[in-house]
Short mmCIF file of C-alpha atoms in Angstrom, two decimals:
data_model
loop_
_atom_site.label_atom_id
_atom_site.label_comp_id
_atom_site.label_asym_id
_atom_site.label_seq_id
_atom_site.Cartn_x
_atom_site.Cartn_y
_atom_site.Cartn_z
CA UNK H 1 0.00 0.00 0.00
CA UNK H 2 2.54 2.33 0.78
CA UNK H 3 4.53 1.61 -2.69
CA UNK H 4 1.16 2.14 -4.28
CA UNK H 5 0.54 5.74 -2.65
CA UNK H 6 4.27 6.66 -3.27
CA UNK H 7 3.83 6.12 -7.15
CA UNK H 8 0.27 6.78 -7.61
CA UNK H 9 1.39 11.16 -8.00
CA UNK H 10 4.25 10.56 -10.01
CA UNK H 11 1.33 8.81 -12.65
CA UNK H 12 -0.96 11.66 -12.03
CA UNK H 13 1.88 14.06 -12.87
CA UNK H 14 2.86 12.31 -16.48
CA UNK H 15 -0.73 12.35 -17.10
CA UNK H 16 -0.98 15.98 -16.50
CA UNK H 17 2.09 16.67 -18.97
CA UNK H 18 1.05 14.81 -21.51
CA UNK H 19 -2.78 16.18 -21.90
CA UNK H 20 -1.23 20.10 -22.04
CA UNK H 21 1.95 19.03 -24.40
CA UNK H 22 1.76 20.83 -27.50
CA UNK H 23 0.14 20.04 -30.46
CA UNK H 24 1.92 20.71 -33.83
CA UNK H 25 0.22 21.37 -36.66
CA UNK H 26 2.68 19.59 -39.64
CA UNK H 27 2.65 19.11 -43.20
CA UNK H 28 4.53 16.23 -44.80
CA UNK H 29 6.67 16.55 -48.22
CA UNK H 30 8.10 13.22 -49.78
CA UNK H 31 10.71 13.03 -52.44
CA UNK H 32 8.14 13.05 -55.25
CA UNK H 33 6.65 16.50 -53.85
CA UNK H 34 3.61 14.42 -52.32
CA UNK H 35 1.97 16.05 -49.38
CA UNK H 36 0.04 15.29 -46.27
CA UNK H 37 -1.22 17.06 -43.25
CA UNK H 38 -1.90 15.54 -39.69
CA UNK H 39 -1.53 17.07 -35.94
CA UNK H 40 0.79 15.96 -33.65
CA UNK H 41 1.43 16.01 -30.33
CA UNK H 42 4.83 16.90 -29.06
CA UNK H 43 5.46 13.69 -27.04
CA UNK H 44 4.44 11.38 -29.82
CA UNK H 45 6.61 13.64 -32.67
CA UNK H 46 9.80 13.37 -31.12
CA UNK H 47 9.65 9.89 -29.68
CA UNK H 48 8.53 8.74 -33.54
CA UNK H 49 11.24 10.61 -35.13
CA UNK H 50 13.79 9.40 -32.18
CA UNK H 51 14.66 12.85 -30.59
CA UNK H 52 14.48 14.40 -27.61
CA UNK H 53 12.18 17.32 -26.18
CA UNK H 54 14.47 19.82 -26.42
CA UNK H 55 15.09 19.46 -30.12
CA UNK H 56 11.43 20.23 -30.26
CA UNK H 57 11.60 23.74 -28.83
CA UNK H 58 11.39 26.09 -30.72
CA UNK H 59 11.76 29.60 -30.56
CA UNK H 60 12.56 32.48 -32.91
CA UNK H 61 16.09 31.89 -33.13
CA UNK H 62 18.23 30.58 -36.02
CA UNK H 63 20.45 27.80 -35.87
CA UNK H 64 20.94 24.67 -37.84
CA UNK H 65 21.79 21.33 -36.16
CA UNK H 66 22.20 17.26 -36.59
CA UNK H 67 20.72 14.74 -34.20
CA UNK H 68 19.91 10.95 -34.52
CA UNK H 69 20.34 11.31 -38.42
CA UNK H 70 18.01 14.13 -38.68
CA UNK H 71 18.61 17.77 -39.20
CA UNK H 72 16.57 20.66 -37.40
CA UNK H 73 16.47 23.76 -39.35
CA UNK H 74 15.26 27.20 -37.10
CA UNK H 75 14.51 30.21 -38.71
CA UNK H 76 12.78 32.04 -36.47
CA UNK H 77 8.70 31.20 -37.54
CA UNK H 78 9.93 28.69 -39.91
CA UNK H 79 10.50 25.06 -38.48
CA UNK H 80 11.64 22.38 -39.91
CA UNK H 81 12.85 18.51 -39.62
CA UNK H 82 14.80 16.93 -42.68
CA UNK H 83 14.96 13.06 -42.78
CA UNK H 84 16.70 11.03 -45.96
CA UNK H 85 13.17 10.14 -47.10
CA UNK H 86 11.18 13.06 -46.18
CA UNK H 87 10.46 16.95 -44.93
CA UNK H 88 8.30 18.08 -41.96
CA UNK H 89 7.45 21.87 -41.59
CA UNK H 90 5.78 22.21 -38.07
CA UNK H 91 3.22 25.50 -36.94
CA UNK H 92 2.89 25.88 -41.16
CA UNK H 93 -0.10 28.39 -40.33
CA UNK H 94 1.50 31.45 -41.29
CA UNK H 95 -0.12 33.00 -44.26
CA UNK H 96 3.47 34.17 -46.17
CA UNK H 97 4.46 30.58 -45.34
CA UNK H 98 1.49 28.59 -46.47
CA UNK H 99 1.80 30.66 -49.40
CA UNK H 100 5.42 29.38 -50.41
CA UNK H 101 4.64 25.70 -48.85
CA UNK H 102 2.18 25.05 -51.51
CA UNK H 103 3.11 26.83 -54.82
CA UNK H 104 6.80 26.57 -54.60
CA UNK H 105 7.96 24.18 -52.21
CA UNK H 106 6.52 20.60 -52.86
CA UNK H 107 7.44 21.43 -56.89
CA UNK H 108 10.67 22.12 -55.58
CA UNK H 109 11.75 18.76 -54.05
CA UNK H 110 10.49 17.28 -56.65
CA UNK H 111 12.64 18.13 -59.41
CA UNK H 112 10.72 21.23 -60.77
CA UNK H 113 12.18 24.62 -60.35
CA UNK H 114 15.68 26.18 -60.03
CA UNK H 115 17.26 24.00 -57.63
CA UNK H 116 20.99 23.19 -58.33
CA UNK H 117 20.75 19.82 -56.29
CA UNK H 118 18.29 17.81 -58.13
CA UNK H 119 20.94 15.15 -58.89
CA UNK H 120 21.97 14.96 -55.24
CA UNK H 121 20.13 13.44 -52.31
CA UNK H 122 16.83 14.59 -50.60
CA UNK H 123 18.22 16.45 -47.62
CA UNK H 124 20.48 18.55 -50.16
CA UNK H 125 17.41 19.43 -52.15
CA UNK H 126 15.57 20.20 -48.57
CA UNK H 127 18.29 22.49 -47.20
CA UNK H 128 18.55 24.82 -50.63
CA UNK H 129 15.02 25.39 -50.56
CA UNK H 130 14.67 26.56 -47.41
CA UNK H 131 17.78 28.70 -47.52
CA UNK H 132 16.79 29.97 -50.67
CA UNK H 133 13.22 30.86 -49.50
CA UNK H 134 14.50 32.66 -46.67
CA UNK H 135 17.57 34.50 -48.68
CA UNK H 136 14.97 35.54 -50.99
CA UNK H 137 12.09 37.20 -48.29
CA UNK H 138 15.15 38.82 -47.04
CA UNK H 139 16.00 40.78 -50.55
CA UNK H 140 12.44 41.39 -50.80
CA UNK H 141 12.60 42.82 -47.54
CA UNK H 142 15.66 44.98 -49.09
CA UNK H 143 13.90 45.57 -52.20
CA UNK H 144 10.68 47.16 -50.60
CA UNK H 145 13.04 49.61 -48.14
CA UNK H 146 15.29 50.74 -50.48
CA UNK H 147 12.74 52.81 -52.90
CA UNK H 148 11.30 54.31 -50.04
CA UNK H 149 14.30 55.38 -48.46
CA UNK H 150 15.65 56.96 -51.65
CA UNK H 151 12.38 58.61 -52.36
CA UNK H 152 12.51 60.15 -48.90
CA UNK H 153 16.25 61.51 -48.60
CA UNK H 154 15.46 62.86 -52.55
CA UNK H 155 12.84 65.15 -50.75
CA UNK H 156 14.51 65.88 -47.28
CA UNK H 157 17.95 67.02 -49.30
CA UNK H 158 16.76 69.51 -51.41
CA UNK H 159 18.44 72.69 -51.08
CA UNK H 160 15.69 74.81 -52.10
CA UNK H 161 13.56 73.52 -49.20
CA UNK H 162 13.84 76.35 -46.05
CA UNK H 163 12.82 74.00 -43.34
CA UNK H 164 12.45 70.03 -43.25
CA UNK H 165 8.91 68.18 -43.80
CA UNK H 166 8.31 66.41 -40.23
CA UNK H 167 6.04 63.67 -41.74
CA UNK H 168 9.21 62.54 -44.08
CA UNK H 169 11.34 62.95 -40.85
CA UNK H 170 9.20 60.27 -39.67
CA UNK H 171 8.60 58.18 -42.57
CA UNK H 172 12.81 58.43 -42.92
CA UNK H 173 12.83 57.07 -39.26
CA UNK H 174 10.46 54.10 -39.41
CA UNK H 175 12.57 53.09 -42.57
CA UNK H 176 15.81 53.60 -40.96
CA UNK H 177 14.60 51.20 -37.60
CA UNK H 178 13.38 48.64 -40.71
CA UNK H 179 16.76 48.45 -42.00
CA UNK H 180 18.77 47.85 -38.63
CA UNK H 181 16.27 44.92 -37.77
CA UNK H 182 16.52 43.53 -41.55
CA UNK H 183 20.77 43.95 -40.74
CA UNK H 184 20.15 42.04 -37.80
CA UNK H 185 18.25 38.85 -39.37
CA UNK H 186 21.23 38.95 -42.49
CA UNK H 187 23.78 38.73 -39.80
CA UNK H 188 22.33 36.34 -37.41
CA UNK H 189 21.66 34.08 -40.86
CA UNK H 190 25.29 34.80 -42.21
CA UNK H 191 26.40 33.69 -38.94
CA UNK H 192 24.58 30.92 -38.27
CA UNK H 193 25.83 29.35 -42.12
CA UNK H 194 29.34 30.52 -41.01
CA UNK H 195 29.62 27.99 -37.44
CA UNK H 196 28.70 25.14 -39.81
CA UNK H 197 31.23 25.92 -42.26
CA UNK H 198 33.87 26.44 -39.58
CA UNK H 199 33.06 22.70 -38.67
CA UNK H 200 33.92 19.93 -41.11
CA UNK H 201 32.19 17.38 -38.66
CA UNK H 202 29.09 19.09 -38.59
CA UNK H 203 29.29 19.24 -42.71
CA UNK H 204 29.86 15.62 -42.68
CA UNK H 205 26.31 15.07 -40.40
CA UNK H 206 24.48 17.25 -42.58
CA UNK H 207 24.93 14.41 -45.11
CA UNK H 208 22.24 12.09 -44.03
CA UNK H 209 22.21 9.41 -47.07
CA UNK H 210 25.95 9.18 -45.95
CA UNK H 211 24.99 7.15 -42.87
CA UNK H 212 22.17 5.50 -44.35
CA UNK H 213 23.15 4.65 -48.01
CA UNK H 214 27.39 4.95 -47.81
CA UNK H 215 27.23 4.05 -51.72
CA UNK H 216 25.24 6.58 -52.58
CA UNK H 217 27.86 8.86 -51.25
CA UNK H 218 30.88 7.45 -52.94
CA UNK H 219 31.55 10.27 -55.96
CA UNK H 220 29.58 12.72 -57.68
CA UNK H 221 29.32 13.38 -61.29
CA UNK H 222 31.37 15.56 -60.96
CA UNK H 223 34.15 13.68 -59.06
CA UNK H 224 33.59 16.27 -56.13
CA UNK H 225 32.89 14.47 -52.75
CA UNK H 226 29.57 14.73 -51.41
CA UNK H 227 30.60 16.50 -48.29
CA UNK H 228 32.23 19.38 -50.49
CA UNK H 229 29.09 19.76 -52.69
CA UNK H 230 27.47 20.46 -49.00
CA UNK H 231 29.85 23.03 -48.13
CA UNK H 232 29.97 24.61 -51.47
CA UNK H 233 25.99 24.84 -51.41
CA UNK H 234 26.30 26.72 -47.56
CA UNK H 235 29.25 29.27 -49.50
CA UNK H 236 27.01 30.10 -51.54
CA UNK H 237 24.11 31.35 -49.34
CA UNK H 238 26.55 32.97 -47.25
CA UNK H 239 27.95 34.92 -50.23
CA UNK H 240 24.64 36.15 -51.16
CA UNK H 241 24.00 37.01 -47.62
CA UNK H 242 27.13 38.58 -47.40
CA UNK H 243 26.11 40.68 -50.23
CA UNK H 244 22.88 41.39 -49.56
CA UNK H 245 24.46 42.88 -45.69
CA UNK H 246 26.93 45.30 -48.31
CA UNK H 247 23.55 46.09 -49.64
CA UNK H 248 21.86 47.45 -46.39
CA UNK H 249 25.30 48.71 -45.39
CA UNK H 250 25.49 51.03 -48.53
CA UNK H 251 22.10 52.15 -47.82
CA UNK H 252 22.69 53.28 -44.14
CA UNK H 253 25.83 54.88 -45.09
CA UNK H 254 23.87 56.99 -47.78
CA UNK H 255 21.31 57.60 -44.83
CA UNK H 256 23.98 59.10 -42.76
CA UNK H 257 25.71 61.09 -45.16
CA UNK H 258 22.14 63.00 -46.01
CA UNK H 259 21.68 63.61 -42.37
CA UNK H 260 25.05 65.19 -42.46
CA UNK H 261 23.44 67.15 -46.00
CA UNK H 262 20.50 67.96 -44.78
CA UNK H 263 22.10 69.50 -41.54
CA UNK H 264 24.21 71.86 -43.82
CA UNK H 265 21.19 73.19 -45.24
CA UNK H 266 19.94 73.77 -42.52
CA UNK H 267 22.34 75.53 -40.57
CA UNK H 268 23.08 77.58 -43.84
CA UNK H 269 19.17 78.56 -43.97
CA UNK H 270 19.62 79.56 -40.26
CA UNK H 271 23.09 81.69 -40.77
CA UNK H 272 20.81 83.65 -43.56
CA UNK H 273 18.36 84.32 -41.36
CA UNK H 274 20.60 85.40 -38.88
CA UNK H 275 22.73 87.59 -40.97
CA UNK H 276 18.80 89.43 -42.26
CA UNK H 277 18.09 89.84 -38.67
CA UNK H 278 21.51 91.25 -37.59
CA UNK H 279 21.13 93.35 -40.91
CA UNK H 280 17.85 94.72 -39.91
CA UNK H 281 19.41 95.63 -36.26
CA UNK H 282 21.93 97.26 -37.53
CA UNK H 283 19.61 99.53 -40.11
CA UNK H 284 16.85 100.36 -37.22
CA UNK H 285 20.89 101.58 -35.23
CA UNK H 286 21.42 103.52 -37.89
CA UNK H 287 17.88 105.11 -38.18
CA UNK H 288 17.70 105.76 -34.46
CA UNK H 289 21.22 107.50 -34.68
CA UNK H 290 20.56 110.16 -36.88
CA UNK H 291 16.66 110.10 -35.56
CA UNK H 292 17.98 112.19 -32.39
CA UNK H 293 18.17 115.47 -34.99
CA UNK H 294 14.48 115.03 -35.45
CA UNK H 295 13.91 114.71 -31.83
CA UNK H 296 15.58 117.68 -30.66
CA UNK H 297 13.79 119.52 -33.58
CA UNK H 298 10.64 118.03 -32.50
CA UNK H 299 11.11 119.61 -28.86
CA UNK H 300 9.20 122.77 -27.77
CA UNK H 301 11.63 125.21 -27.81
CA UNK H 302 11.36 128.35 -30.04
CA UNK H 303 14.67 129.11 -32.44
CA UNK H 304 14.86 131.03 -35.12
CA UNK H 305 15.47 128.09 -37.47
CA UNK H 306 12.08 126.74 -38.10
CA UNK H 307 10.77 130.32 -39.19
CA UNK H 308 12.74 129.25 -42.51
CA UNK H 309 10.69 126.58 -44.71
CA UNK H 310 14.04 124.69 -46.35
CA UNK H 311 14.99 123.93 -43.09
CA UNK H 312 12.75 120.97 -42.89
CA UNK H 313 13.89 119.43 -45.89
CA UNK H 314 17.52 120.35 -45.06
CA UNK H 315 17.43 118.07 -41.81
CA UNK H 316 15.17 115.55 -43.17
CA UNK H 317 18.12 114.66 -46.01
CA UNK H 318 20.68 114.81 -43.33
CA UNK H 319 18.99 112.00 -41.55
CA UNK H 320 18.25 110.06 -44.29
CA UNK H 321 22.01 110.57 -45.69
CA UNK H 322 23.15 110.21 -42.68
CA UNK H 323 21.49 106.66 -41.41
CA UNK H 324 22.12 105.39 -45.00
CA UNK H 325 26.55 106.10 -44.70
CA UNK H 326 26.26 104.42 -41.40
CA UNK H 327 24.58 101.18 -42.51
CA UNK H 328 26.74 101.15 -45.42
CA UNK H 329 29.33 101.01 -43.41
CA UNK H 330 28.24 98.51 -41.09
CA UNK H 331 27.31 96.11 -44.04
CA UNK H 332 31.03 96.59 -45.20
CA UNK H 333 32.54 95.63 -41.62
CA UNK H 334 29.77 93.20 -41.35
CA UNK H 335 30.99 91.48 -44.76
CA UNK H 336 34.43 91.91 -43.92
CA UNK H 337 34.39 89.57 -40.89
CA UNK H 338 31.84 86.90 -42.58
CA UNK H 339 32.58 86.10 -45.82
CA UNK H 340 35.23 82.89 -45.93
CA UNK H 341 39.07 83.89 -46.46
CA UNK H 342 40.44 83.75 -49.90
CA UNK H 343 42.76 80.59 -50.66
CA UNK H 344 46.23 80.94 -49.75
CA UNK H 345 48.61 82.01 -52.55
CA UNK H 346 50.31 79.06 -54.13
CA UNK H 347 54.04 80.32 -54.62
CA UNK H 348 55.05 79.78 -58.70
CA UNK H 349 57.90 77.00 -57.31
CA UNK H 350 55.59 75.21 -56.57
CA UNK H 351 53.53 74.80 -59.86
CA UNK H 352 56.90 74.06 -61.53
CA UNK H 353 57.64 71.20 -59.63
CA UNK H 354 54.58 69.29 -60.81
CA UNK H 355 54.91 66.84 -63.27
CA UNK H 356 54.86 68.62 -66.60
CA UNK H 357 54.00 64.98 -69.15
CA UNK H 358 50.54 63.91 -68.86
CA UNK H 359 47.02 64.94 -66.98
CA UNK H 360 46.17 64.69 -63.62
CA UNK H 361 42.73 63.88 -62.85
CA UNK H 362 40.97 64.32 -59.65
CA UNK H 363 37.55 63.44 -59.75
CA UNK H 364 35.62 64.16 -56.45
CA UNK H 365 32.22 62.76 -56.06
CA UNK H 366 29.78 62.97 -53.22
CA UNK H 367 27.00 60.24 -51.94
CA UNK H 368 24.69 62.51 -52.60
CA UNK H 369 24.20 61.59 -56.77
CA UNK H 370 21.30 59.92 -56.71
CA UNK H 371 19.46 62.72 -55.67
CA UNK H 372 20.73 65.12 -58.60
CA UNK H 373 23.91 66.48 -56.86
CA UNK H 374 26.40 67.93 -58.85
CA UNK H 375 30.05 65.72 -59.71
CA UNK H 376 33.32 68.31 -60.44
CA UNK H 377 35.98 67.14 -62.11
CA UNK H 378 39.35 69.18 -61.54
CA UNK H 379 41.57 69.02 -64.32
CA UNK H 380 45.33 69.73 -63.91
CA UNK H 381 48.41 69.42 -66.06
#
């Protein structure tokens, strides 16, 4: 009795596990493309395809691994288990996914599309799809930002533009936090492709048919091992995903460098606006200066002077002169301590000692071309 109540929770426990394990929901691809759909539990999955729970888990991470002869592919929502004989996508109910899973991927494995591997065995035909779907949604990801980014620095660097539209501040700001996140997921894949490459014993496990069918592995048609074929097939994702990150690398750099333009313009708008408003000062100086004659004229005090009627006239045209010579001359300081310095003089030694035979060219350009920005080309013999 006492054995009995000592295991009777335990029981109760595994009971309790097992009615709130997951259910997957997990479509089935063959090597002819056939497909079938069934639910799953979580227990039953990985017991059936002899792995453990923790294989199982998934979260949105990327990795790719080997256990038991089977390979576990995360990335992020997509989740997948390749066998020799056959490929299970688990939690398929995605709408992008489901899209891909039944136009393109089923035609895919078997033998229909533009799959390099076709001649190779199922897991190598497995693996390229799925890297290639999920190099691909990342371009597109690339190739949606990028007009809209372009579009919006093209209207935020215009130089004719006084002040700076707020709603393509904003629109230039959502794009910009797109970007960083779509550099994260390139690196994290690049990265994940690069730790398999670094090991040749996890290149060897990727080739399933290897431990299952060692003929089928002895040479390729082209007399490359089957084992290199892997690794050249991983090289080449992680080339394109290396390019694709020079890609979104370019693109932030030209982000930064029209900040930096559309600062200038700024700040030069804002020096012309100062230089009106210390321009103005200095006229309404000049105008109160000689506005003191007027003043003492305008006092009650009896003088012989206004008896005569040019007098008026005489010391309205002294103000006026008068204000005008001293704003003049204000301008004139005020120019002299503005304006940028002339270049320095370049003594005639100098110019000698350059190479007489042949041109130099110096061709400066600036980031800022796409939006219309002018190229100079210096000539100099």
């Amino acid at each position: 009795a006492g054995k009995f109540y000592q295991h009777a929770p335990t029981e109760t426990s595994q009971a309790t596990l097992a009615s709130v394990s997951p259910v997957f929901a997990v479509m089935k691809f063959d090597k002819e493309g056939n497909t079938t759909y069934f639910e799953k539990k979580k227990t039953e999955l990985y017991q059936e395809l002899g792995l453990q729970a923790r294989d199982l888990r998934f979260q949105h991470v990327m990795s790719i691994a080997t256990r038991n002869n089977r390979i576990i592919m995360r990335m992020e929502f997509l989740k997948a288990v390749i066998t020799p004989e056959f490929l299970l996508i688990l939690d398929y109910r995605n709408l992008s996914l489901e899209h891909w899973l039944l136009n393109e991927l089923a035609s895919q494995l078997a033998g229909e599309g533009q799959l390099v591997t076709y001649s190779l065995p199922f897991e190598f035909r497995a693996i390229e799809a799925i890297l290639q779907y999920w190099i691909s949604k990342l371009q597109g990801r690339l190739n949606t930002l990028q007009p809209q980014i372009l579009e919006t620095l093209e209207a935020l660097v215009d130089p004719k533009l006084l002040s700076v539209d707020r709603s393509k501040l904003h629109i230039l700001l959502q794009n910009g936090k797109s970007l960083s996140e779509l550099e994260t997921d390139v690196k994290v894949f690049k990265e994940t492709i690069l730790e398999i490459l670094d090991e040749e014993e996890v290149i060897e496990e990727l080739c399933l048919s290897k431990w299952t069918d060692p003929q089928v592995f002895e040479e390729s048609t082209s007399g490359i091992d089957h084992a290199e074929e892997m690794e050249l097939l991983l090289e080449n994702y992680y080339r394109q995903a290396e390019d694709l990150l020079n890609e979104a690398r370019e693109l932030r750099v030209l982000i930064d460098d029209s900040e930096s333009i559309i600062f200038i313009n700024l700040d030069s708008h804002r020096n012309v606006m100062m230089r009106l408003n210390l321009q103005l000062t200095m006229g309404t100086f000049s105008v109160s200066l000689f506005g003191l004659i007027g003043v003492a004229f305008g006092m009650n005090l009896e003088s012989s002077l206004e008896e005569d009627p040019r007098i008026f006239w005489l010391v309205t045209g002294i103000m006026f002169l008068g204000s005008g010579l001293i704003w003049r001359r204000l301008l004139s300081f005020l120019g002299r301590h503005l304006d940028p310095p002339l270049p320095p003089h370049v003594p005639a030694v100098l110019k000698k000692s350059q190479p007489a035979a042949g041109k130099v060219e110096i061709k400066t350009s600036v980031k800022g071309e796409t939006f219309g920005l002018s190229r100079s080309t210096l000539t100099n013999q």
